[in-house]
């Protein structure tokens, strides 16, 4: 009798839903100042925040449903706070935080995290989907070199906490994978002999012997993937947000996977966005979606500055 190969255990986000009404009940404790609604529970952040049209969608939710504006709007209406949503996903089992209603935001050492936010990238609509989307109108890059794409479709970028790794549309996936692979080959002195076969059952195409990769404060020293966002700074994906670790073996895989045809079910059957950034790509990066201004701002990697998403201090009065 033949047995299917065991699925590799990957260090990844869980995929799950959450009741938005429960989220809105997570107010500051009595000793903390009254402020915006906060979710600061490790189980919630690791399981995934509410998703558009699918609150409580759970593990069986289909498609890469994106973060959406429904819960922030409810918080603004019921609690009298700004219609703004900030999210910072923790990494390696650390807690994270979701804040409904704005800031300012501080780290545990009193340092202002709000001051680290860069730019205001316009939020864009994507068909009938209510999720958060932006445009990578300046292109896709690997180590600063623009990736040539044979597509005239808009480079729309979505965000999802229920998708563990970035999902990439077919016409963008192949050029991106090839560009990353070539860039790794150019780093031959660092990664000589590092390429290994993908574990059976894994969704990844490019995997490497992690013991042959150098480590930095931004994760493995691998090529940086960048998205040139409209009207704002580029979104840089460094090793800490691009390499998924396979538990139990010295293997790290490029955490960008090809979007399957059926995944467009999450977008009302319409055209899928070019890329949906998943939990891995969003870790340790404070992202603020401002519904009132229709903009997105983000800090980039905060752990390179000695901070983590678990470091927020809600006892500092605004």
C-alpha positions as protocol buffer text, in pm:
chain_id: "A"
residue {
  index: 1
  type: UNK
  ca { x: 0 y: 0 z: 0 }
}
residue {
  index: 2
  type: UNK
  ca { x: 129 y: 346 z: -91 }
}
residue {
  index: 3
  type: UNK
  ca { x: 112 y: 627 z: 159 }
}
residue {
  index: 4
  type: UNK
  ca { x: 107 y: 996 z: 75 }
}
residue {
  index: 5
  type: UNK
  ca { x: 423 y: 1176 z: 190 }
}
residue {
  index: 6
  type: UNK
  ca { x: 390 y: 1351 z: 521 }
}
residue {
  index: 7
  type: UNK
  ca { x: 340 y: 1724 z: 502 }
}
residue {
  index: 8
  type: UNK
  ca { x: 647 y: 1914 z: 623 }
}
residue {
  index: 9
  type: UNK
  ca { x: 601 y: 2109 z: 944 }
}
residue {
  index: 10
  type: UNK
  ca { x: 651 y: 2475 z: 871 }
}
residue {
  index: 11
  type: UNK
  ca { x: 697 y: 2763 z: 1109 }
}
residue {
  index: 12
  type: UNK
  ca { x: 405 y: 2968 z: 997 }
}
residue {
  index: 13
  type: UNK
  ca { x: 99 y: 3161 z: 1103 }
}
residue {
  index: 14
  type: UNK
  ca { x: -212 y: 2970 z: 1183 }
}
residue {
  index: 15
  type: UNK
  ca { x: -507 y: 3044 z: 957 }
}
residue {
  index: 16
  type: UNK
  ca { x: -816 y: 3127 z: 1150 }
}
residue {
  index: 17
  type: UNK
  ca { x: -1096 y: 3374 z: 1201 }
}
residue {
  index: 18
  type: UNK
  ca { x: -1209 y: 3585 z: 1494 }
}
residue {
  index: 19
  type: UNK
  ca { x: -1540 y: 3728 z: 1608 }
}
residue {
  index: 20
  type: UNK
  ca { x: -1523 y: 4106 z: 1553 }
}
residue {
  index: 21
  type: UNK
  ca { x: -1770 y: 4167 z: 1836 }
}
residue {
  index: 22
  type: UNK
  ca { x: -1526 y: 3997 z: 2070 }
}
residue {
  index: 23
  type: UNK
  ca { x: -1248 y: 4214 z: 1935 }
}
residue {
  index: 24
  type: UNK
  ca { x: -1442 y: 4527 z: 2015 }
}
residue {
  index: 25
  type: UNK
  ca { x: -1494 y: 4409 z: 2371 }
}
residue {
  index: 26
  type: UNK
  ca { x: -1117 y: 4396 z: 2428 }
}
residue {
  index: 27
  type: UNK
  ca { x: -1087 y: 4740 z: 2584 }
}
residue {
  index: 28
  type: UNK
  ca { x: -805 y: 4875 z: 2798 }
}
residue {
  index: 29
  type: UNK
  ca { x: -784 y: 4729 z: 3146 }
}
residue {
  index: 30
  type: UNK
  ca { x: -889 y: 4958 z: 3429 }
}
residue {
  index: 31
  type: UNK
  ca { x: -535 y: 5070 z: 3507 }
}
residue {
  index: 32
  type: UNK
  ca { x: -474 y: 5175 z: 3148 }
}
residue {
  index: 33
  type: UNK
  ca { x: -584 y: 5508 z: 2997 }
}
residue {
  index: 34
  type: UNK
  ca { x: -903 y: 5517 z: 2794 }
}
residue {
  index: 35
  type: UNK
  ca { x: -807 y: 5523 z: 2428 }
}
residue {
  index: 36
  type: UNK
  ca { x: -862 y: 5343 z: 2103 }
}
residue {
  index: 37
  type: UNK
  ca { x: -994 y: 4987 z: 2105 }
}
residue {
  index: 38
  type: UNK
  ca { x: -710 y: 4740 z: 2139 }
}
residue {
  index: 39
  type: UNK
  ca { x: -668 y: 4370 z: 2077 }
}
residue {
  index: 40
  type: UNK
  ca { x: -351 y: 4258 z: 2251 }
}
residue {
  index: 41
  type: UNK
  ca { x: -395 y: 3884 z: 2291 }
}
residue {
  index: 42
  type: UNK
  ca { x: -140 y: 3642 z: 2155 }
}
residue {
  index: 43
  type: UNK
  ca { x: -402 y: 3382 z: 2063 }
}
residue {
  index: 44
  type: UNK
  ca { x: -599 y: 3633 z: 1856 }
}
residue {
  index: 45
  type: UNK
  ca { x: -300 y: 3770 z: 1669 }
}
residue {
  index: 46
  type: UNK
  ca { x: -159 y: 3428 z: 1594 }
}
residue {
  index: 47
  type: UNK
  ca { x: -497 y: 3298 z: 1478 }
}
residue {
  index: 48
  type: UNK
  ca { x: -567 y: 3584 z: 1240 }
}
residue {
  index: 49
  type: UNK
  ca { x: -773 y: 3898 z: 1269 }
}
residue {
  index: 50
  type: UNK
  ca { x: -1121 y: 3948 z: 1126 }
}
residue {
  index: 51
  type: UNK
  ca { x: -1134 y: 3927 z: 748 }
}
residue {
  index: 52
  type: UNK
  ca { x: -1368 y: 4101 z: 508 }
}
residue {
  index: 53
  type: UNK
  ca { x: -1701 y: 3932 z: 477 }
}
residue {
  index: 54
  type: UNK
  ca { x: -1571 y: 3627 z: 660 }
}
residue {
  index: 55
  type: UNK
  ca { x: -1548 y: 3700 z: 1030 }
}
residue {
  index: 56
  type: UNK
  ca { x: -1499 y: 3369 z: 1199 }
}
residue {
  index: 57
  type: UNK
  ca { x: -1420 y: 3213 z: 862 }
}
residue {
  index: 58
  type: UNK
  ca { x: -1175 y: 2973 z: 1024 }
}
residue {
  index: 59
  type: UNK
  ca { x: -938 y: 2724 z: 869 }
}
residue {
  index: 60
  type: UNK
  ca { x: -1173 y: 2622 z: 592 }
}
residue {
  index: 61
  type: UNK
  ca { x: -1214 y: 2969 z: 446 }
}
residue {
  index: 62
  type: UNK
  ca { x: -1137 y: 2964 z: 76 }
}
residue {
  index: 63
  type: UNK
  ca { x: -927 y: 3215 z: -107 }
}
residue {
  index: 64
  type: UNK
  ca { x: -690 y: 3477 z: 25 }
}
residue {
  index: 65
  type: UNK
  ca { x: -949 y: 3698 z: 185 }
}
residue {
  index: 66
  type: UNK
  ca { x: -799 y: 4033 z: 267 }
}
residue {
  index: 67
  type: UNK
  ca { x: -815 y: 4250 z: 573 }
}
residue {
  index: 68
  type: UNK
  ca { x: -1114 y: 4476 z: 547 }
}
residue {
  index: 69
  type: UNK
  ca { x: -1268 y: 4795 z: 687 }
}
residue {
  index: 70
  type: UNK
  ca { x: -1577 y: 4648 z: 855 }
}
residue {
  index: 71
  type: UNK
  ca { x: -1444 y: 4618 z: 1211 }
}
residue {
  index: 72
  type: UNK
  ca { x: -1261 y: 4957 z: 1220 }
}
residue {
  index: 73
  type: UNK
  ca { x: -1582 y: 5125 z: 1102 }
}
residue {
  index: 74
  type: UNK
  ca { x: -1778 y: 4949 z: 1377 }
}
residue {
  index: 75
  type: UNK
  ca { x: -1523 y: 5061 z: 1636 }
}
residue {
  index: 76
  type: UNK
  ca { x: -1539 y: 5420 z: 1511 }
}
residue {
  index: 77
  type: UNK
  ca { x: -1918 y: 5419 z: 1528 }
}
residue {
  index: 78
  type: UNK
  ca { x: -1962 y: 5250 z: 1866 }
}
residue {
  index: 79
  type: UNK
  ca { x: -1662 y: 5387 z: 2056 }
}
residue {
  index: 80
  type: UNK
  ca { x: -1626 y: 5737 z: 1912 }
}
residue {
  index: 81
  type: UNK
  ca { x: -1271 y: 5686 z: 1787 }
}
residue {
  index: 82
  type: UNK
  ca { x: -1106 y: 5759 z: 1453 }
}
residue {
  index: 83
  type: UNK
  ca { x: -1184 y: 5523 z: 1167 }
}
residue {
  index: 84
  type: UNK
  ca { x: -832 y: 5385 z: 1158 }
}
residue {
  index: 85
  type: UNK
  ca { x: -684 y: 5040 z: 1204 }
}
residue {
  index: 86
  type: UNK
  ca { x: -324 y: 4964 z: 1307 }
}
residue {
  index: 87
  type: UNK
  ca { x: -180 y: 4613 z: 1296 }
}
residue {
  index: 88
  type: UNK
  ca { x: 153 y: 4474 z: 1412 }
}
residue {
  index: 89
  type: UNK
  ca { x: 196 y: 4095 z: 1385 }
}
residue {
  index: 90
  type: UNK
  ca { x: 450 y: 3935 z: 1617 }
}
residue {
  index: 91
  type: UNK
  ca { x: 702 y: 3677 z: 1498 }
}
residue {
  index: 92
  type: UNK
  ca { x: 832 y: 3349 z: 1643 }
}
residue {
  index: 93
  type: UNK
  ca { x: 539 y: 3307 z: 1879 }
}
residue {
  index: 94
  type: UNK
  ca { x: 558 y: 3660 z: 2019 }
}
residue {
  index: 95
  type: UNK
  ca { x: 240 y: 3852 z: 2076 }
}
residue {
  index: 96
  type: UNK
  ca { x: 125 y: 4127 z: 1847 }
}
residue {
  index: 97
  type: UNK
  ca { x: -134 y: 4400 z: 1856 }
}
residue {
  index: 98
  type: UNK
  ca { x: -429 y: 4543 z: 1664 }
}
residue {
  index: 99
  type: UNK
  ca { x: -546 y: 4894 z: 1746 }
}
residue {
  index: 100
  type: UNK
  ca { x: -876 y: 5043 z: 1636 }
}
residue {
  index: 101
  type: UNK
  ca { x: -890 y: 5421 z: 1650 }
}
residue {
  index: 102
  type: UNK
  ca { x: -546 y: 5563 z: 1590 }
}
residue {
  index: 103
  type: UNK
  ca { x: -257 y: 5664 z: 1816 }
}
residue {
  index: 104
  type: UNK
  ca { x: -10 y: 5792 z: 1913 }
}
residue {
  index: 105
  type: UNK
  ca { x: 164 y: 5459 z: 1977 }
}
residue {
  index: 106
  type: UNK
  ca { x: 462 y: 5395 z: 2202 }
}
residue {
  index: 107
  type: UNK
  ca { x: 703 y: 5111 z: 2271 }
}
residue {
  index: 108
  type: UNK
  ca { x: 753 y: 4977 z: 2623 }
}
residue {
  index: 109
  type: UNK
  ca { x: 1064 y: 5195 z: 2658 }
}
residue {
  index: 110
  type: UNK
  ca { x: 858 y: 5507 z: 2583 }
}
residue {
  index: 111
  type: UNK
  ca { x: 990 y: 5548 z: 2230 }
}
residue {
  index: 112
  type: UNK
  ca { x: 732 y: 5674 z: 1981 }
}
residue {
  index: 113
  type: UNK
  ca { x: 646 y: 5413 z: 1720 }
}
residue {
  index: 114
  type: UNK
  ca { x: 407 y: 5651 z: 1547 }
}
residue {
  index: 115
  type: UNK
  ca { x: 705 y: 5870 z: 1454 }
}
residue {
  index: 116
  type: UNK
  ca { x: 851 y: 5575 z: 1261 }
}
residue {
  index: 117
  type: UNK
  ca { x: 559 y: 5561 z: 1019 }
}
residue {
  index: 118
  type: UNK
  ca { x: 659 y: 5654 z: 668 }
}
residue {
  index: 119
  type: UNK
  ca { x: 453 y: 5805 z: 389 }
}
residue {
  index: 120
  type: UNK
  ca { x: 87 y: 5788 z: 302 }
}
residue {
  index: 121
  type: UNK
  ca { x: 21 y: 5536 z: 29 }
}
residue {
  index: 122
  type: UNK
  ca { x: -329 y: 5574 z: -123 }
}
residue {
  index: 123
  type: UNK
  ca { x: -568 y: 5287 z: -60 }
}
residue {
  index: 124
  type: UNK
  ca { x: -725 y: 5156 z: -381 }
}
residue {
  index: 125
  type: UNK
  ca { x: -1035 y: 4957 z: -462 }
}
residue {
  index: 126
  type: UNK
  ca { x: -1003 y: 4612 z: -615 }
}
residue {
  index: 127
  type: UNK
  ca { x: -1325 y: 4520 z: -787 }
}
residue {
  index: 128
  type: UNK
  ca { x: -1599 y: 4451 z: -535 }
}
residue {
  index: 129
  type: UNK
  ca { x: -1363 y: 4330 z: -264 }
}
residue {
  index: 130
  type: UNK
  ca { x: -1389 y: 4533 z: 59 }
}
residue {
  index: 131
  type: UNK
  ca { x: -1030 y: 4456 z: 163 }
}
residue {
  index: 132
  type: UNK
  ca { x: -728 y: 4685 z: 185 }
}
residue {
  index: 133
  type: UNK
  ca { x: -531 y: 4725 z: -138 }
}
residue {
  index: 134
  type: UNK
  ca { x: -255 y: 4949 z: -268 }
}
residue {
  index: 135
  type: UNK
  ca { x: -89 y: 4989 z: -607 }
}
residue {
  index: 136
  type: UNK
  ca { x: 272 y: 4892 z: -679 }
}
residue {
  index: 137
  type: UNK
  ca { x: 269 y: 5140 z: -964 }
}
residue {
  index: 138
  type: UNK
  ca { x: 648 y: 5173 z: -964 }
}
residue {
  index: 139
  type: UNK
  ca { x: 703 y: 4801 z: -1012 }
}
residue {
  index: 140
  type: UNK
  ca { x: 848 y: 4495 z: -842 }
}
residue {
  index: 141
  type: UNK
  ca { x: 1218 y: 4476 z: -754 }
}
residue {
  index: 142
  type: UNK
  ca { x: 1474 y: 4221 z: -640 }
}
residue {
  index: 143
  type: UNK
  ca { x: 1785 y: 4373 z: -480 }
}
residue {
  index: 144
  type: UNK
  ca { x: 1700 y: 4707 z: -641 }
}
residue {
  index: 145
  type: UNK
  ca { x: 1670 y: 4571 z: -996 }
}
residue {
  index: 146
  type: UNK
  ca { x: 1324 y: 4598 z: -1149 }
}
residue {
  index: 147
  type: UNK
  ca { x: 1167 y: 4266 z: -1239 }
}
residue {
  index: 148
  type: UNK
  ca { x: 1054 y: 4265 z: -1606 }
}
residue {
  index: 149
  type: UNK
  ca { x: 688 y: 4168 z: -1623 }
}
residue {
  index: 150
  type: UNK
  ca { x: 498 y: 4062 z: -1934 }
}
residue {
  index: 151
  type: UNK
  ca { x: 172 y: 4201 z: -1807 }
}
residue {
  index: 152
  type: UNK
  ca { x: -23 y: 4520 z: -1842 }
}
residue {
  index: 153
  type: UNK
  ca { x: -259 y: 4434 z: -1560 }
}
residue {
  index: 154
  type: UNK
  ca { x: -248 y: 4667 z: -1258 }
}
residue {
  index: 155
  type: UNK
  ca { x: 3 y: 4564 z: -993 }
}
residue {
  index: 156
  type: UNK
  ca { x: -244 y: 4562 z: -707 }
}
residue {
  index: 157
  type: UNK
  ca { x: -115 y: 4449 z: -367 }
}
residue {
  index: 158
  type: UNK
  ca { x: -349 y: 4307 z: -103 }
}
residue {
  index: 159
  type: UNK
  ca { x: -297 y: 4213 z: 263 }
}
residue {
  index: 160
  type: UNK
  ca { x: -423 y: 3904 z: 445 }
}
residue {
  index: 161
  type: UNK
  ca { x: -374 y: 3770 z: 797 }
}
residue {
  index: 162
  type: UNK
  ca { x: -536 y: 3439 z: 703 }
}
residue {
  index: 163
  type: UNK
  ca { x: -278 y: 3368 z: 433 }
}
residue {
  index: 164
  type: UNK
  ca { x: 50 y: 3250 z: 587 }
}
residue {
  index: 165
  type: UNK
  ca { x: 273 y: 3334 z: 289 }
}
residue {
  index: 166
  type: UNK
  ca { x: 257 y: 3576 z: -2 }
}
residue {
  index: 167
  type: UNK
  ca { x: 41 y: 3457 z: -289 }
}
residue {
  index: 168
  type: UNK
  ca { x: 152 y: 3577 z: -631 }
}
residue {
  index: 169
  type: UNK
  ca { x: -52 y: 3579 z: -950 }
}
residue {
  index: 170
  type: UNK
  ca { x: 88 y: 3355 z: -1225 }
}
residue {
  index: 171
  type: UNK
  ca { x: 201 y: 3634 z: -1459 }
}
residue {
  index: 172
  type: UNK
  ca { x: 403 y: 3793 z: -1177 }
}
residue {
  index: 173
  type: UNK
  ca { x: 514 y: 3477 z: -997 }
}
residue {
  index: 174
  type: UNK
  ca { x: 744 y: 3328 z: -1262 }
}
residue {
  index: 175
  type: UNK
  ca { x: 942 y: 3650 z: -1328 }
}
residue {
  index: 176
  type: UNK
  ca { x: 974 y: 3710 z: -953 }
}
residue {
  index: 177
  type: UNK
  ca { x: 1093 y: 3356 z: -877 }
}
residue {
  index: 178
  type: UNK
  ca { x: 1344 y: 3365 z: -1163 }
}
residue {
  index: 179
  type: UNK
  ca { x: 1477 y: 3705 z: -1054 }
}
residue {
  index: 180
  type: UNK
  ca { x: 1519 y: 3590 z: -692 }
}
residue {
  index: 181
  type: UNK
  ca { x: 1691 y: 3268 z: -802 }
}
residue {
  index: 182
  type: UNK
  ca { x: 1935 y: 3460 z: -1024 }
}
residue {
  index: 183
  type: UNK
  ca { x: 2007 y: 3705 z: -743 }
}
residue {
  index: 184
  type: UNK
  ca { x: 2083 y: 3415 z: -508 }
}
residue {
  index: 185
  type: UNK
  ca { x: 2325 y: 3272 z: -764 }
}
residue {
  index: 186
  type: UNK
  ca { x: 2504 y: 3607 z: -779 }
}
residue {
  index: 187
  type: UNK
  ca { x: 2563 y: 3571 z: -405 }
}
residue {
  index: 188
  type: UNK
  ca { x: 2762 y: 3255 z: -478 }
}
residue {
  index: 189
  type: UNK
  ca { x: 3031 y: 3324 z: -220 }
}
residue {
  index: 190
  type: UNK
  ca { x: 2763 y: 3327 z: 49 }
}
residue {
  index: 191
  type: UNK
  ca { x: 2521 y: 3063 z: -74 }
}
residue {
  index: 192
  type: UNK
  ca { x: 2745 y: 2816 z: -261 }
}
residue {
  index: 193
  type: UNK
  ca { x: 2577 y: 2477 z: -246 }
}
residue {
  index: 194
  type: UNK
  ca { x: 2286 y: 2614 z: -46 }
}
residue {
  index: 195
  type: UNK
  ca { x: 2004 y: 2519 z: -286 }
}
residue {
  index: 196
  type: UNK
  ca { x: 1818 y: 2205 z: -178 }
}
residue {
  index: 197
  type: UNK
  ca { x: 1505 y: 2027 z: -307 }
}
residue {
  index: 198
  type: UNK
  ca { x: 1175 y: 2151 z: -171 }
}
residue {
  index: 199
  type: UNK
  ca { x: 1034 y: 1925 z: 103 }
}
residue {
  index: 200
  type: UNK
  ca { x: 765 y: 1690 z: -24 }
}
residue {
  index: 201
  type: UNK
  ca { x: 424 y: 1849 z: 8 }
}
residue {
  index: 202
  type: UNK
  ca { x: 551 y: 2202 z: 65 }
}
residue {
  index: 203
  type: UNK
  ca { x: 409 y: 2490 z: -144 }
}
residue {
  index: 204
  type: UNK
  ca { x: 754 y: 2640 z: -208 }
}
residue {
  index: 205
  type: UNK
  ca { x: 968 y: 2625 z: -520 }
}
residue {
  index: 206
  type: UNK
  ca { x: 1297 y: 2769 z: -390 }
}
residue {
  index: 207
  type: UNK
  ca { x: 1450 y: 2616 z: -77 }
}
residue {
  index: 208
  type: UNK
  ca { x: 1797 y: 2643 z: 74 }
}
residue {
  index: 209
  type: UNK
  ca { x: 2017 y: 2482 z: 337 }
}
residue {
  index: 210
  type: UNK
  ca { x: 1975 y: 2737 z: 614 }
}
residue {
  index: 211
  type: UNK
  ca { x: 2314 y: 2649 z: 765 }
}
residue {
  index: 212
  type: UNK
  ca { x: 2475 y: 2789 z: 447 }
}
residue {
  index: 213
  type: UNK
  ca { x: 2297 y: 3123 z: 474 }
}
residue {
  index: 214
  type: UNK
  ca { x: 2440 y: 3413 z: 672 }
}
residue {
  index: 215
  type: UNK
  ca { x: 2225 y: 3569 z: 944 }
}
residue {
  index: 216
  type: UNK
  ca { x: 2172 y: 3940 z: 1005 }
}
residue {
  index: 217
  type: UNK
  ca { x: 1939 y: 4136 z: 1233 }
}
residue {
  index: 218
  type: UNK
  ca { x: 1695 y: 4134 z: 939 }
}
residue {
  index: 219
  type: UNK
  ca { x: 1699 y: 3756 z: 906 }
}
residue {
  index: 220
  type: UNK
  ca { x: 1884 y: 3552 z: 646 }
}
residue {
  index: 221
  type: UNK
  ca { x: 2110 y: 3750 z: 414 }
}
residue {
  index: 222
  type: UNK
  ca { x: 1914 y: 3693 z: 95 }
}
residue {
  index: 223
  type: UNK
  ca { x: 1800 y: 3927 z: -185 }
}
residue {
  index: 224
  type: UNK
  ca { x: 1545 y: 4188 z: -83 }
}
residue {
  index: 225
  type: UNK
  ca { x: 1211 y: 4188 z: -263 }
}
residue {
  index: 226
  type: UNK
  ca { x: 1065 y: 4535 z: -304 }
}
residue {
  index: 227
  type: UNK
  ca { x: 732 y: 4675 z: -416 }
}
residue {
  index: 228
  type: UNK
  ca { x: 740 y: 5033 z: -545 }
}
residue {
  index: 229
  type: UNK
  ca { x: 418 y: 5167 z: -398 }
}
residue {
  index: 230
  type: UNK
  ca { x: 220 y: 5455 z: -539 }
}
residue {
  index: 231
  type: UNK
  ca { x: 288 y: 5789 z: -374 }
}
residue {
  index: 232
  type: UNK
  ca { x: 488 y: 5650 z: -85 }
}
residue {
  index: 233
  type: UNK
  ca { x: 791 y: 5448 z: 24 }
}
residue {
  index: 234
  type: UNK
  ca { x: 858 y: 5102 z: -113 }
}
residue {
  index: 235
  type: UNK
  ca { x: 757 y: 4792 z: 81 }
}
residue {
  index: 236
  type: UNK
  ca { x: 1079 y: 4596 z: 138 }
}
residue {
  index: 237
  type: UNK
  ca { x: 1068 y: 4224 z: 216 }
}
residue {
  index: 238
  type: UNK
  ca { x: 1397 y: 4115 z: 372 }
}
residue {
  index: 239
  type: UNK
  ca { x: 1505 y: 3771 z: 485 }
}
residue {
  index: 240
  type: UNK
  ca { x: 1312 y: 3776 z: 811 }
}
residue {
  index: 241
  type: UNK
  ca { x: 990 y: 3825 z: 613 }
}
residue {
  index: 242
  type: UNK
  ca { x: 1073 y: 3626 z: 301 }
}
residue {
  index: 243
  type: UNK
  ca { x: 1220 y: 3296 z: 427 }
}
residue {
  index: 244
  type: UNK
  ca { x: 995 y: 3032 z: 583 }
}
residue {
  index: 245
  type: UNK
  ca { x: 1166 y: 2777 z: 809 }
}
residue {
  index: 246
  type: UNK
  ca { x: 1090 y: 2405 z: 788 }
}
residue {
  index: 247
  type: UNK
  ca { x: 1072 y: 2268 z: 1142 }
}
residue {
  index: 248
  type: UNK
  ca { x: 1303 y: 1979 z: 1218 }
}
residue {
  index: 249
  type: UNK
  ca { x: 1547 y: 2033 z: 935 }
}
residue {
  index: 250
  type: UNK
  ca { x: 1798 y: 2302 z: 831 }
}
residue {
  index: 251
  type: UNK
  ca { x: 1584 y: 2430 z: 546 }
}
residue {
  index: 252
  type: UNK
  ca { x: 1457 y: 2778 z: 465 }
}
residue {
  index: 253
  type: UNK
  ca { x: 1226 y: 2839 z: 169 }
}
residue {
  index: 254
  type: UNK
  ca { x: 1135 y: 3154 z: -23 }
}
residue {
  index: 255
  type: UNK
  ca { x: 792 y: 3233 z: 119 }
}
residue {
  index: 256
  type: UNK
  ca { x: 622 y: 3345 z: -203 }
}
residue {
  index: 257
  type: UNK
  ca { x: 386 y: 3089 z: -356 }
}
residue {
  index: 258
  type: UNK
  ca { x: 196 y: 3082 z: -682 }
}
residue {
  index: 259
  type: UNK
  ca { x: -167 y: 3180 z: -655 }
}
residue {
  index: 260
  type: UNK
  ca { x: -395 y: 2897 z: -759 }
}
residue {
  index: 261
  type: UNK
  ca { x: -675 y: 2953 z: -1006 }
}
residue {
  index: 262
  type: UNK
  ca { x: -938 y: 2876 z: -744 }
}
residue {
  index: 263
  type: UNK
  ca { x: -807 y: 3146 z: -513 }
}
residue {
  index: 264
  type: UNK
  ca { x: -990 y: 3412 z: -710 }
}
residue {
  index: 265
  type: UNK
  ca { x: -1304 y: 3285 z: -535 }
}
residue {
  index: 266
  type: UNK
  ca { x: -1206 y: 3520 z: -253 }
}
residue {
  index: 267
  type: UNK
  ca { x: -1245 y: 3820 z: -486 }
}
residue {
  index: 268
  type: UNK
  ca { x: -1600 y: 3767 z: -603 }
}
residue {
  index: 269
  type: UNK
  ca { x: -1480 y: 3563 z: -899 }
}
residue {
  index: 270
  type: UNK
  ca { x: -1304 y: 3866 z: -1046 }
}
residue {
  index: 271
  type: UNK
  ca { x: -940 y: 3912 z: -1135 }
}
residue {
  index: 272
  type: UNK
  ca { x: -706 y: 3841 z: -846 }
}
residue {
  index: 273
  type: UNK
  ca { x: -458 y: 4106 z: -728 }
}
residue {
  index: 274
  type: UNK
  ca { x: -97 y: 4071 z: -841 }
}
residue {
  index: 275
  type: UNK
  ca { x: 22 y: 3986 z: -490 }
}
residue {
  index: 276
  type: UNK
  ca { x: -144 y: 3917 z: -156 }
}
residue {
  index: 277
  type: UNK
  ca { x: 109 y: 3970 z: 124 }
}
residue {
  index: 278
  type: UNK
  ca { x: 54 y: 3713 z: 397 }
}
residue {
  index: 279
  type: UNK
  ca { x: 132 y: 3693 z: 766 }
}
residue {
  index: 280
  type: UNK
  ca { x: 502 y: 3615 z: 715 }
}
residue {
  index: 281
  type: UNK
  ca { x: 551 y: 3930 z: 507 }
}
residue {
  index: 282
  type: UNK
  ca { x: 372 y: 4147 z: 765 }
}
residue {
  index: 283
  type: UNK
  ca { x: 552 y: 4036 z: 1082 }
}
residue {
  index: 284
  type: UNK
  ca { x: 722 y: 4300 z: 1301 }
}
residue {
  index: 285
  type: UNK
  ca { x: 596 y: 4584 z: 1081 }
}
residue {
  index: 286
  type: UNK
  ca { x: 340 y: 4832 z: 1210 }
}
residue {
  index: 287
  type: UNK
  ca { x: 85 y: 4901 z: 936 }
}
residue {
  index: 288
  type: UNK
  ca { x: -183 y: 5168 z: 973 }
}
residue {
  index: 289
  type: UNK
  ca { x: -489 y: 5172 z: 747 }
}
residue {
  index: 290
  type: UNK
  ca { x: -658 y: 5512 z: 775 }
}
residue {
  index: 291
  type: UNK
  ca { x: -1014 y: 5483 z: 647 }
}
residue {
  index: 292
  type: UNK
  ca { x: -1085 y: 5854 z: 686 }
}
residue {
  index: 293
  type: UNK
  ca { x: -788 y: 5959 z: 473 }
}
residue {
  index: 294
  type: UNK
  ca { x: -796 y: 5644 z: 258 }
}
residue {
  index: 295
  type: UNK
  ca { x: -423 y: 5593 z: 308 }
}
residue {
  index: 296
  type: UNK
  ca { x: -182 y: 5333 z: 441 }
}
residue {
  index: 297
  type: UNK
  ca { x: 138 y: 5404 z: 635 }
}
residue {
  index: 298
  type: UNK
  ca { x: 392 y: 5159 z: 776 }
}
residue {
  index: 299
  type: UNK
  ca { x: 716 y: 5152 z: 971 }
}
residue {
  index: 300
  type: UNK
  ca { x: 904 y: 4879 z: 791 }
}
residue {
  index: 301
  type: UNK
  ca { x: 1090 y: 4629 z: 1008 }
}
residue {
  index: 302
  type: UNK
  ca { x: 1090 y: 4749 z: 1369 }
}
residue {
  index: 303
  type: UNK
  ca { x: 1298 y: 4460 z: 1504 }
}
residue {
  index: 304
  type: UNK
  ca { x: 1601 y: 4603 z: 1327 }
}
residue {
  index: 305
  type: UNK
  ca { x: 1558 y: 4898 z: 1566 }
}
residue {
  index: 306
  type: UNK
  ca { x: 1551 y: 4676 z: 1872 }
}
residue {
  index: 307
  type: UNK
  ca { x: 1171 y: 4668 z: 1895 }
}
residue {
  index: 308
  type: UNK
  ca { x: 904 y: 4403 z: 1850 }
}
residue {
  index: 309
  type: UNK
  ca { x: 528 y: 4409 z: 1799 }
}
residue {
  index: 310
  type: UNK
  ca { x: 495 y: 4274 z: 2153 }
}
residue {
  index: 311
  type: UNK
  ca { x: 665 y: 4589 z: 2292 }
}
residue {
  index: 312
  type: UNK
  ca { x: 369 y: 4827 z: 2271 }
}
residue {
  index: 313
  type: UNK
  ca { x: 296 y: 5020 z: 2591 }
}
residue {
  index: 314
  type: UNK
  ca { x: -69 y: 5109 z: 2649 }
}
residue {
  index: 315
  type: UNK
  ca { x: -10 y: 5277 z: 2985 }
}
residue {
  index: 316
  type: UNK
  ca { x: 136 y: 5591 z: 2821 }
}
residue {
  index: 317
  type: UNK
  ca { x: -140 y: 5854 z: 2794 }
}
residue {
  index: 318
  type: UNK
  ca { x: -196 y: 6006 z: 2451 }
}
